[in-house]
């Protein structure tokens, strides 16, 4: 899987509705990160501050559930521009903690959090204009775009992530053993 | 005791007449996934994970509630069985709010481990997210129907081992729930002896000890055999 001039895999990571724990777990690869960086170019990531999702990405890890219209928009860009999309962690795979709002009514929830709660509410003009609009139901990534690989866990521990990276770099299918594919 | 001969996974084996197919399969050291089944309780046939293929029958049968029969030929593993077993687990996961990360049984849950074993790494169905109320009225335990897979292990142990029959099942479909008494707050039930047997046999985080936080609860299913051996066979394992 070597497509760039530098012969490196073009890797992206995206952050939707998640707690950043999955990205932290990626950083927990510790010294193995040095090997990874030798083999991949990070072309988009919340840790790299790149504004536009680039074209021609080999692998994208998506953390977090689809919670708002911006997540949905980026999900489609990710799909169009990446060869392999990985649902990275339980929030992306199942909806997980963010989806616990799904049994509540969205508008009622926004009202009780922002308008009826203590403190100053945000001006109504920013809702849906500067702030992304919440979609009615939090969705796992595969309900928004087709997903190639599922990496469950909250967060997936570094060994799972490493197993997936090693398989991908070797061009092999990601087949996690039983102990590496549980939710939670 | 009469003996029957049958074929399990291409191997000719013998079993006792009247024995369940599941126990005959287990006697052969063959691993088969189950959720509603628990040694010491009557068989229920509710989860259908233990289903097998019977040669000559288009239907898949739940092996826990099917008796062995002379000349029966069965397969416990096939692509078709795995596909259906995965589907069952996905349907269970999508019906309620099985959010493992925030569950008291995370890491010790039988639904979670069966999913991992069968290779369920995502759910293909819509999550239904019903709004089912928790019951924390009991002095010692909490019931969270959002984690319940309606295996009725709690109902059976309360009736068959504790003899209280405090718990039962009410309603249908997604609204089906385990209830205490005549659908009253569990804490107000006068038949509950607070023995905690129901909590110990529950395979998920639907029943747990009050105060247990995420991933904290451990359950001991083997206490059941310990009690029953003592009661019925007078074998007490004190150690
Ligand atoms: S899966 Fe867990 S660790 Fe990852 S973003 Fe979601 S809540 Fe955080
Ligand atoms: S604590 Fe004991 S008596 Fe009470 S509901 Fe559970 S099994 Fe039944
Ligand atoms: S509460 Fe637990 S033991 Fe009872 S039916 Fe639900 S999952 Fe089964």
PDB file of C-alpha atoms and ligand atoms in Angstrom, chain A residues 18-22 63-64 89-91 96-97 153-155, ligand 1:
ATOM      1  CA  UNK A  18     -15.973  11.158  20.670  1.00  0.00           C
ATOM      2  CA  UNK A  19     -13.956  11.977  23.774  1.00  0.00           C
ATOM      3  CA  UNK A  20     -10.533  11.836  22.011  1.00  0.00           C
ATOM      4  CA  UNK A  21      -9.796   8.671  23.988  1.00  0.00           C
ATOM      5  CA  UNK A  22      -9.304   6.688  20.778  1.00  0.00           C
ATOM      6  CA  UNK A  63     -13.076   8.312  15.911  1.00  0.00           C
ATOM      7  CA  UNK A  64     -16.514   9.172  17.246  1.00  0.00           C
ATOM      8  CA  UNK A  89     -13.495   2.751  18.565  1.00  0.00           C
ATOM      9  CA  UNK A  90     -16.955   2.045  19.951  1.00  0.00           C
ATOM     10  CA  UNK A  91     -18.375   5.527  19.297  1.00  0.00           C
ATOM     11  CA  UNK A  96     -21.591   4.285  22.205  1.00  0.00           C
ATOM     12  CA  UNK A  97     -21.777   7.032  24.846  1.00  0.00           C
ATOM     13  CA  UNK A 153     -13.191  -0.968  22.028  1.00  0.00           C
ATOM     14  CA  UNK A 154     -13.621   2.069  24.224  1.00  0.00           C
ATOM     15  CA  UNK A 155     -10.963   2.913  23.432  1.00  0.00           C
TER      16      UNK A 155
HETATM   17  S1  LIG C   1     -14.893   4.896  21.883  1.00  0.00           S
HETATM   18 FE1  LIG C   1     -14.559   5.442  24.042  1.00  0.00          FE
HETATM   19  S2  LIG C   1     -12.488   6.296  24.068  1.00  0.00           S
HETATM   20 FE2  LIG C   1     -13.152   6.305  21.908  1.00  0.00          FE
HETATM   21  S3  LIG C   1     -14.072   8.320  21.586  1.00  0.00           S
HETATM   22 FE3  LIG C   1     -15.727   6.961  22.190  1.00  0.00          FE
HETATM   23  S4  LIG C   1     -15.922   7.210  24.432  1.00  0.00           S
HETATM   24 FE4  LIG C   1     -13.915   8.032  23.819  1.00  0.00          FE
END
